[in-house]
Amino acid sequence: MARILVFAGSARRDSLNKKLAREAARFAREAGAEATFVDLDDYPIPLYHGDLEAAEGMPENARKLRALFLAHDALLVASPENNSSVTALLKNTIDWLSRDLGEGRGDDSGLAPWRGKVAGLMAASPGAFGGVRGLPHLRQVLATLGVTVLGTQVAVPRAHEAFGPDGRIADERVAKSVRALAEAVVQAAGKLHA
Ligand SMILES: Cc1cc2nc3c(=O)[nH]c(=O)nc-3n(C[C@H](O)[C@H](O)[C@H](O)COP(=O)(O)O)c2cc1C
């Protein structure tokens, strides 16, 4: 069974991207995968600082997240758009999780959470473009780390109106595209896993 790690690049309690990520996780489960939703707010990590890393190594919460990444085959990421790019939270998380554990020995272990994984990208924004301008940046960063990012992606505009009180996507067309992306990730992850 393919194992998919699902998360959003927002810590906000009422995050639209967390709602989107939770829906994608539901669709991935319905497609037969084991999907784990992880809330980055549960894993606060300091801003990356080379001196901090040199003195203390990787923070405990980054190590916990790293272990979660290692235990999954694929990623579904819902990325808010900040000034046409990814959030500082998401980039900081990626940066810490791309660091070698070899304490300067350059053992390439920073690639381990990423290399060989497949990812599906999503964005949700109250704006008219749905956060689509940030996704090429995320695509580039993940590809550099060895992630195979699916060509299909989903951006949800006017996302503050997109979810019902139960947290489910209200618009059937949007739900269909998120479901299709989740299914594509599950299928690709299954093939990689095999
Ligand atoms: C610093 C900052 C920059 C933002 N820039 C953009 C932007 O470029 N495009 C956009 O669609 N929304 C932008 N927004 C609005 C966010 O997309 C919106 O707050 C969104 O709901 C945040 O995601 P979340 O609901 O998952 O927390 C920005 C918000 C902040 C705080």
PDB file of C-alpha atoms and ligand atoms in Angstrom:
ATOM      1  CA  MET A   1       0.000   0.000   0.000  1.00  0.00           C
ATOM      2  CA  ALA A   2       1.381   3.405  -0.990  1.00  0.00           C
ATOM      3  CA  ARG A   3       2.105   5.704   1.942  1.00  0.00           C
ATOM      4  CA  ILE A   4       1.402   9.367   1.290  1.00  0.00           C
ATOM      5  CA  LEU A   5       2.459  12.205   3.582  1.00  0.00           C
ATOM      6  CA  VAL A   6       0.081  15.146   3.298  1.00  0.00           C
ATOM      7  CA  PHE A   7       0.762  18.614   4.668  1.00  0.00           C
ATOM      8  CA  ALA A   8       0.228  22.339   4.132  1.00  0.00           C
ATOM      9  CA  GLY A   9       2.708  25.188   4.189  1.00  0.00           C
ATOM     10  CA  SER A  10       0.654  27.050   6.770  1.00  0.00           C
ATOM     11  CA  ALA A  11       0.513  26.791  10.537  1.00  0.00           C
ATOM     12  CA  ARG A  12      -2.671  28.850  10.820  1.00  0.00           C
ATOM     13  CA  ARG A  13      -5.486  27.160  12.745  1.00  0.00           C
ATOM     14  CA  ASP A  14      -8.117  27.927  10.097  1.00  0.00           C
ATOM     15  CA  SER A  15      -5.721  27.486   7.192  1.00  0.00           C
ATOM     16  CA  LEU A  16      -7.431  27.009   3.837  1.00  0.00           C
ATOM     17  CA  ASN A  17      -4.442  24.970   2.693  1.00  0.00           C
ATOM     18  CA  LYS A  18      -4.781  22.613   5.660  1.00  0.00           C
ATOM     19  CA  LYS A  19      -8.414  22.096   4.656  1.00  0.00           C
ATOM     20  CA  LEU A  20      -7.299  21.371   1.109  1.00  0.00           C
ATOM     21  CA  ALA A  21      -4.588  18.996   2.351  1.00  0.00           C
ATOM     22  CA  ARG A  22      -7.081  17.133   4.559  1.00  0.00           C
ATOM     23  CA  GLU A  23      -9.413  16.688   1.612  1.00  0.00           C
ATOM     24  CA  ALA A  24      -6.535  15.403  -0.538  1.00  0.00           C
ATOM     25  CA  ALA A  25      -5.664  12.934   2.242  1.00  0.00           C
ATOM     26  CA  ARG A  26      -9.261  11.709   2.281  1.00  0.00           C
ATOM     27  CA  PHE A  27      -9.229  11.201  -1.486  1.00  0.00           C
ATOM     28  CA  ALA A  28      -5.864   9.397  -1.286  1.00  0.00           C
ATOM     29  CA  ARG A  29      -7.316   7.012   1.315  1.00  0.00           C
ATOM     30  CA  GLU A  30     -10.363   6.416  -0.865  1.00  0.00           C
ATOM     31  CA  ALA A  31      -7.918   5.552  -3.668  1.00  0.00           C
ATOM     32  CA  GLY A  32      -6.443   2.825  -1.471  1.00  0.00           C
ATOM     33  CA  ALA A  33      -3.408   4.567   0.025  1.00  0.00           C
ATOM     34  CA  GLU A  34      -2.333   5.052   3.600  1.00  0.00           C
ATOM     35  CA  ALA A  35      -2.367   8.839   3.963  1.00  0.00           C
ATOM     36  CA  THR A  36      -0.927  10.688   6.953  1.00  0.00           C
ATOM     37  CA  PHE A  37      -1.921  14.324   7.438  1.00  0.00           C
ATOM     38  CA  VAL A  38       0.729  16.218   9.344  1.00  0.00           C
ATOM     39  CA  ASP A  39       0.120  19.719  10.757  1.00  0.00           C
ATOM     40  CA  LEU A  40       3.370  21.722  10.705  1.00  0.00           C
ATOM     41  CA  ASP A  41       2.011  23.714  13.646  1.00  0.00           C
ATOM     42  CA  ASP A  42       2.618  20.587  15.746  1.00  0.00           C
ATOM     43  CA  TYR A  43       6.327  20.695  14.826  1.00  0.00           C
ATOM     44  CA  PRO A  44       7.610  24.236  15.405  1.00  0.00           C
ATOM     45  CA  ILE A  45      11.169  24.585  14.115  1.00  0.00           C
ATOM     46  CA  PRO A  46      13.427  27.641  14.490  1.00  0.00           C
ATOM     47  CA  LEU A  47      14.402  29.578  11.404  1.00  0.00           C
ATOM     48  CA  TYR A  48      17.378  27.871   9.783  1.00  0.00           C
ATOM     49  CA  HIS A  49      20.620  29.332  11.116  1.00  0.00           C
ATOM     50  CA  GLY A  50      24.007  27.846  10.337  1.00  0.00           C
ATOM     51  CA  ASP A  51      25.420  28.646  13.779  1.00  0.00           C
ATOM     52  CA  LEU A  52      22.462  26.976  15.489  1.00  0.00           C
ATOM     53  CA  GLU A  53      22.927  23.907  13.319  1.00  0.00           C
ATOM     54  CA  ALA A  54      26.675  23.840  14.033  1.00  0.00           C
ATOM     55  CA  ALA A  55      26.057  24.117  17.780  1.00  0.00           C
ATOM     56  CA  GLU A  56      23.031  21.863  18.214  1.00  0.00           C
ATOM     57  CA  GLY A  57      22.517  19.920  14.983  1.00  0.00           C
ATOM     58  CA  MET A  58      19.066  19.374  13.552  1.00  0.00           C
ATOM     59  CA  PRO A  59      16.263  20.481  15.922  1.00  0.00           C
ATOM     60  CA  GLU A  60      14.245  17.708  17.543  1.00  0.00           C
ATOM     61  CA  ASN A  61      11.034  18.568  15.658  1.00  0.00           C
ATOM     62  CA  ALA A  62      12.883  18.608  12.331  1.00  0.00           C
ATOM     63  CA  ARG A  63      14.226  15.132  13.159  1.00  0.00           C
ATOM     64  CA  LYS A  64      10.687  13.957  13.914  1.00  0.00           C
ATOM     65  CA  LEU A  65       9.410  15.363  10.622  1.00  0.00           C
ATOM     66  CA  ARG A  66      12.389  13.827   8.833  1.00  0.00           C
ATOM     67  CA  ALA A  67      11.443  10.403  10.241  1.00  0.00           C
ATOM     68  CA  LEU A  68       7.879  10.924   8.983  1.00  0.00           C
ATOM     69  CA  PHE A  69       9.152  11.782   5.505  1.00  0.00           C
ATOM     70  CA  LEU A  70      11.380   8.687   5.479  1.00  0.00           C
ATOM     71  CA  ALA A  71       8.379   6.516   6.355  1.00  0.00           C
ATOM     72  CA  HIS A  72       6.361   7.658   3.317  1.00  0.00           C
ATOM     73  CA  ASP A  73       6.633   7.092  -0.435  1.00  0.00           C
ATOM     74  CA  ALA A  74       4.984  10.232  -1.730  1.00  0.00           C
ATOM     75  CA  LEU A  75       3.905  13.754  -0.839  1.00  0.00           C
ATOM     76  CA  LEU A  76       0.764  15.811  -1.308  1.00  0.00           C
ATOM     77  CA  VAL A  77       1.559  19.429  -0.500  1.00  0.00           C
ATOM     78  CA  ALA A  78      -0.869  22.351  -0.242  1.00  0.00           C
ATOM     79  CA  SER A  79       1.186  25.510  -0.468  1.00  0.00           C
ATOM     80  CA  PRO A  80      -0.151  28.969   0.330  1.00  0.00           C
ATOM     81  CA  GLU A  81       1.204  31.751  -1.858  1.00  0.00           C
ATOM     82  CA  ASN A  82       3.091  34.587  -0.173  1.00  0.00           C
ATOM     83  CA  ASN A  83       4.189  37.338  -2.528  1.00  0.00           C
ATOM     84  CA  SER A  84       4.054  34.948  -5.482  1.00  0.00           C
ATOM     85  CA  SER A  85       6.171  32.283  -3.807  1.00  0.00           C
ATOM     86  CA  VAL A  86       6.002  29.643  -1.073  1.00  0.00           C
ATOM     87  CA  THR A  87       5.677  30.546   2.602  1.00  0.00           C
ATOM     88  CA  ALA A  88       8.702  31.026   4.808  1.00  0.00           C
ATOM     89  CA  LEU A  89       7.343  28.158   6.948  1.00  0.00           C
ATOM     90  CA  LEU A  90       7.346  25.716   4.050  1.00  0.00           C
ATOM     91  CA  LYS A  91      10.765  26.780   2.768  1.00  0.00           C
ATOM     92  CA  ASN A  92      12.244  26.659   6.270  1.00  0.00           C
ATOM     93  CA  THR A  93      10.875  23.162   6.775  1.00  0.00           C
ATOM     94  CA  ILE A  94      12.289  22.016   3.447  1.00  0.00           C
ATOM     95  CA  ASP A  95      15.642  23.651   4.205  1.00  0.00           C
ATOM     96  CA  TRP A  96      16.058  21.933   7.585  1.00  0.00           C
ATOM     97  CA  LEU A  97      14.930  18.609   6.140  1.00  0.00           C
ATOM     98  CA  SER A  98      17.469  18.868   3.344  1.00  0.00           C
ATOM     99  CA  ARG A  99      20.418  18.997   5.757  1.00  0.00           C
ATOM    100  CA  ASP A 100      22.792  16.074   6.184  1.00  0.00           C
ATOM    101  CA  LEU A 101      22.712  14.365   9.541  1.00  0.00           C
ATOM    102  CA  GLY A 102      26.388  13.534   9.183  1.00  0.00           C
ATOM    103  CA  GLU A 103      27.435  16.628  11.157  1.00  0.00           C
ATOM    104  CA  GLY A 104      29.398  18.118   8.286  1.00  0.00           C
ATOM    105  CA  ARG A 105      30.599  14.834   6.812  1.00  0.00           C
ATOM    106  CA  GLY A 106      28.564  15.551   3.686  1.00  0.00           C
ATOM    107  CA  ASP A 107      26.995  12.084   3.633  1.00  0.00           C
ATOM    108  CA  ASP A 108      24.104  13.135   1.394  1.00  0.00           C
ATOM    109  CA  SER A 109      21.582  12.138   4.055  1.00  0.00           C
ATOM    110  CA  GLY A 110      19.860  15.468   3.439  1.00  0.00           C
ATOM    111  CA  LEU A 111      18.484  14.039   0.215  1.00  0.00           C
ATOM    112  CA  ALA A 112      17.097  10.921   1.918  1.00  0.00           C
ATOM    113  CA  PRO A 113      13.704  12.419   2.867  1.00  0.00           C
ATOM    114  CA  TRP A 114      13.178  13.520  -0.738  1.00  0.00           C
ATOM    115  CA  ARG A 115      15.008  11.480  -3.359  1.00  0.00           C
ATOM    116  CA  GLY A 116      12.835   9.005  -5.270  1.00  0.00           C
ATOM    117  CA  LYS A 117       9.554  10.366  -3.947  1.00  0.00           C
ATOM    118  CA  VAL A 118       6.656  11.533  -6.068  1.00  0.00           C
ATOM    119  CA  ALA A 119       4.720  14.698  -5.203  1.00  0.00           C
ATOM    120  CA  GLY A 120       1.449  16.335  -6.138  1.00  0.00           C
ATOM    121  CA  LEU A 121       1.175  20.088  -5.619  1.00  0.00           C
ATOM    122  CA  MET A 122      -1.840  22.152  -4.613  1.00  0.00           C
ATOM    123  CA  ALA A 123      -2.504  25.712  -3.518  1.00  0.00           C
ATOM    124  CA  ALA A 124      -5.469  27.530  -2.021  1.00  0.00           C
ATOM    125  CA  SER A 125      -5.891  31.274  -1.804  1.00  0.00           C
ATOM    126  CA  PRO A 126      -8.752  33.712  -1.283  1.00  0.00           C
ATOM    127  CA  GLY A 127      -7.376  35.477  -4.370  1.00  0.00           C
ATOM    128  CA  ALA A 128      -8.400  35.009  -7.975  1.00  0.00           C
ATOM    129  CA  PHE A 129      -5.336  32.978  -8.996  1.00  0.00           C
ATOM    130  CA  GLY A 130      -5.587  30.376  -6.247  1.00  0.00           C
ATOM    131  CA  GLY A 131      -1.914  30.599  -5.337  1.00  0.00           C
ATOM    132  CA  VAL A 132      -0.814  29.159  -8.662  1.00  0.00           C
ATOM    133  CA  ARG A 133       2.165  31.539  -8.948  1.00  0.00           C
ATOM    134  CA  GLY A 134       3.950  29.969  -5.983  1.00  0.00           C
ATOM    135  CA  LEU A 135       3.793  26.428  -7.300  1.00  0.00           C
ATOM    136  CA  PRO A 136       6.564  26.700  -9.946  1.00  0.00           C
ATOM    137  CA  HIS A 137       8.911  27.755  -7.138  1.00  0.00           C
ATOM    138  CA  LEU A 138       7.945  24.753  -5.030  1.00  0.00           C
ATOM    139  CA  ARG A 139       8.207  22.499  -8.068  1.00  0.00           C
ATOM    140  CA  GLN A 140      11.755  23.695  -8.717  1.00  0.00           C
ATOM    141  CA  VAL A 141      12.875  23.289  -5.099  1.00  0.00           C
ATOM    142  CA  LEU A 142      11.454  19.770  -4.791  1.00  0.00           C
ATOM    143  CA  ALA A 143      12.816  18.688  -8.184  1.00  0.00           C
ATOM    144  CA  THR A 144      16.285  19.850  -7.143  1.00  0.00           C
ATOM    145  CA  LEU A 145      16.007  17.560  -4.106  1.00  0.00           C
ATOM    146  CA  GLY A 146      15.201  14.579  -6.316  1.00  0.00           C
ATOM    147  CA  VAL A 147      11.406  14.558  -6.031  1.00  0.00           C
ATOM    148  CA  THR A 148       9.392  13.647  -9.117  1.00  0.00           C
ATOM    149  CA  VAL A 149       6.709  16.328  -9.163  1.00  0.00           C
ATOM    150  CA  LEU A 150       3.617  15.432 -11.182  1.00  0.00           C
ATOM    151  CA  GLY A 151       2.809  17.794 -14.038  1.00  0.00           C
ATOM    152  CA  THR A 152      -0.803  18.093 -12.949  1.00  0.00           C
ATOM    153  CA  GLN A 153      -1.423  20.519 -10.098  1.00  0.00           C
ATOM    154  CA  VAL A 154      -4.445  22.113  -8.466  1.00  0.00           C
ATOM    155  CA  ALA A 155      -4.980  25.760  -7.505  1.00  0.00           C
ATOM    156  CA  VAL A 156      -8.164  26.726  -5.678  1.00  0.00           C
ATOM    157  CA  PRO A 157      -9.146  30.405  -6.125  1.00  0.00           C
ATOM    158  CA  ARG A 158     -11.592  32.140  -3.757  1.00  0.00           C
ATOM    159  CA  ALA A 159     -10.740  29.363  -1.355  1.00  0.00           C
ATOM    160  CA  HIS A 160     -12.490  31.076   1.573  1.00  0.00           C
ATOM    161  CA  GLU A 161     -15.719  30.100  -0.224  1.00  0.00           C
ATOM    162  CA  ALA A 162     -14.565  26.653  -1.318  1.00  0.00           C
ATOM    163  CA  PHE A 163     -15.193  24.587   1.809  1.00  0.00           C
ATOM    164  CA  GLY A 164     -18.410  23.675   3.570  1.00  0.00           C
ATOM    165  CA  PRO A 165     -18.841  23.795   7.378  1.00  0.00           C
ATOM    166  CA  ASP A 166     -17.840  20.122   7.470  1.00  0.00           C
ATOM    167  CA  GLY A 167     -14.484  21.024   5.886  1.00  0.00           C
ATOM    168  CA  ARG A 168     -15.359  19.307   2.641  1.00  0.00           C
ATOM    169  CA  ILE A 169     -14.838  20.924  -0.758  1.00  0.00           C
ATOM    170  CA  ALA A 170     -18.197  22.361  -1.728  1.00  0.00           C
ATOM    171  CA  ASP A 171     -17.663  22.752  -5.469  1.00  0.00           C
ATOM    172  CA  GLU A 172     -17.891  19.421  -7.293  1.00  0.00           C
ATOM    173  CA  ARG A 173     -15.468  20.513 -10.041  1.00  0.00           C
ATOM    174  CA  VAL A 174     -12.810  21.496  -7.533  1.00  0.00           C
ATOM    175  CA  ALA A 175     -13.355  18.254  -5.607  1.00  0.00           C
ATOM    176  CA  LYS A 176     -12.956  16.292  -8.833  1.00  0.00           C
ATOM    177  CA  SER A 177      -9.614  17.915  -9.656  1.00  0.00           C
ATOM    178  CA  VAL A 178      -8.249  17.367  -6.122  1.00  0.00           C
ATOM    179  CA  ARG A 179      -9.427  13.760  -6.221  1.00  0.00           C
ATOM    180  CA  ALA A 180      -7.768  13.256  -9.612  1.00  0.00           C
ATOM    181  CA  LEU A 181      -4.476  14.641  -8.306  1.00  0.00           C
ATOM    182  CA  ALA A 182      -4.614  12.454  -5.189  1.00  0.00           C
ATOM    183  CA  GLU A 183      -5.359   9.397  -7.325  1.00  0.00           C
ATOM    184  CA  ALA A 184      -2.461  10.220  -9.672  1.00  0.00           C
ATOM    185  CA  VAL A 185      -0.074  10.477  -6.719  1.00  0.00           C
ATOM    186  CA  VAL A 186      -1.344   7.199  -5.252  1.00  0.00           C
ATOM    187  CA  GLN A 187      -0.941   5.464  -8.605  1.00  0.00           C
ATOM    188  CA  ALA A 188       2.579   6.834  -9.215  1.00  0.00           C
ATOM    189  CA  ALA A 189       3.620   6.037  -5.639  1.00  0.00           C
ATOM    190  CA  GLY A 190       2.305   2.492  -6.022  1.00  0.00           C
ATOM    191  CA  LYS A 191       4.424   1.981  -9.121  1.00  0.00           C
ATOM    192  CA  LEU A 192       7.535   3.409  -7.423  1.00  0.00           C
ATOM    193  CA  HIS A 193       6.863   1.266  -4.360  1.00  0.00           C
ATOM    194  CA  ALA A 194       6.530  -1.868  -6.485  1.00  0.00           C
TER     195      ALA A 194
HETATM  196  C1  LIG B   1       2.813  38.069   3.537  1.00  0.00           C
HETATM  197  C2  LIG B   1       1.664  37.572   2.732  1.00  0.00           C
HETATM  198  C3  LIG B   1       1.754  37.560   1.364  1.00  0.00           C
HETATM  199  C4  LIG B   1       0.688  37.076   0.590  1.00  0.00           C
HETATM  200  N1  LIG B   1       0.832  37.023  -0.761  1.00  0.00           N
HETATM  201  C5  LIG B   1      -0.128  36.446  -1.509  1.00  0.00           C
HETATM  202  C6  LIG B   1       0.059  36.252  -2.907  1.00  0.00           C
HETATM  203  O1  LIG B   1       1.078  36.577  -3.479  1.00  0.00           O
HETATM  204  N2  LIG B   1      -0.933  35.650  -3.598  1.00  0.00           N
HETATM  205  C7  LIG B   1      -2.097  35.236  -3.003  1.00  0.00           C
HETATM  206  O2  LIG B   1      -2.958  34.688  -3.687  1.00  0.00           O
HETATM  207  N3  LIG B   1      -2.307  35.416  -1.672  1.00  0.00           N
HETATM  208  C8  LIG B   1      -1.350  36.002  -0.915  1.00  0.00           C
HETATM  209  N4  LIG B   1      -1.528  36.139   0.442  1.00  0.00           N
HETATM  210  C9  LIG B   1      -2.799  35.710   1.047  1.00  0.00           C
HETATM  211  C10 LIG B   1      -2.747  34.244   1.457  1.00  0.00           C
HETATM  212  O3  LIG B   1      -2.801  33.432   0.307  1.00  0.00           O
HETATM  213  C11 LIG B   1      -3.927  33.935   2.370  1.00  0.00           C
HETATM  214  O4  LIG B   1      -3.743  34.615   3.585  1.00  0.00           O
HETATM  215  C12 LIG B   1      -4.101  32.452   2.602  1.00  0.00           C
HETATM  216  O5  LIG B   1      -5.342  32.226   3.206  1.00  0.00           O
HETATM  217  C13 LIG B   1      -2.976  31.882   3.462  1.00  0.00           C
HETATM  218  O6  LIG B   1      -3.040  30.483   3.458  1.00  0.00           O
HETATM  219  P1  LIG B   1      -3.759  29.652   4.654  1.00  0.00           P
HETATM  220  O7  LIG B   1      -5.218  30.019   4.622  1.00  0.00           O
HETATM  221  O8  LIG B   1      -3.521  28.229   4.281  1.00  0.00           O
HETATM  222  O9  LIG B   1      -3.119  30.038   5.956  1.00  0.00           O
HETATM  223  C14 LIG B   1      -0.493  36.627   1.223  1.00  0.00           C
HETATM  224  C15 LIG B   1      -0.567  36.650   2.625  1.00  0.00           C
HETATM  225  C16 LIG B   1       0.495  37.104   3.363  1.00  0.00           C
HETATM  226  C17 LIG B   1       0.388  37.090   4.871  1.00  0.00           C
END
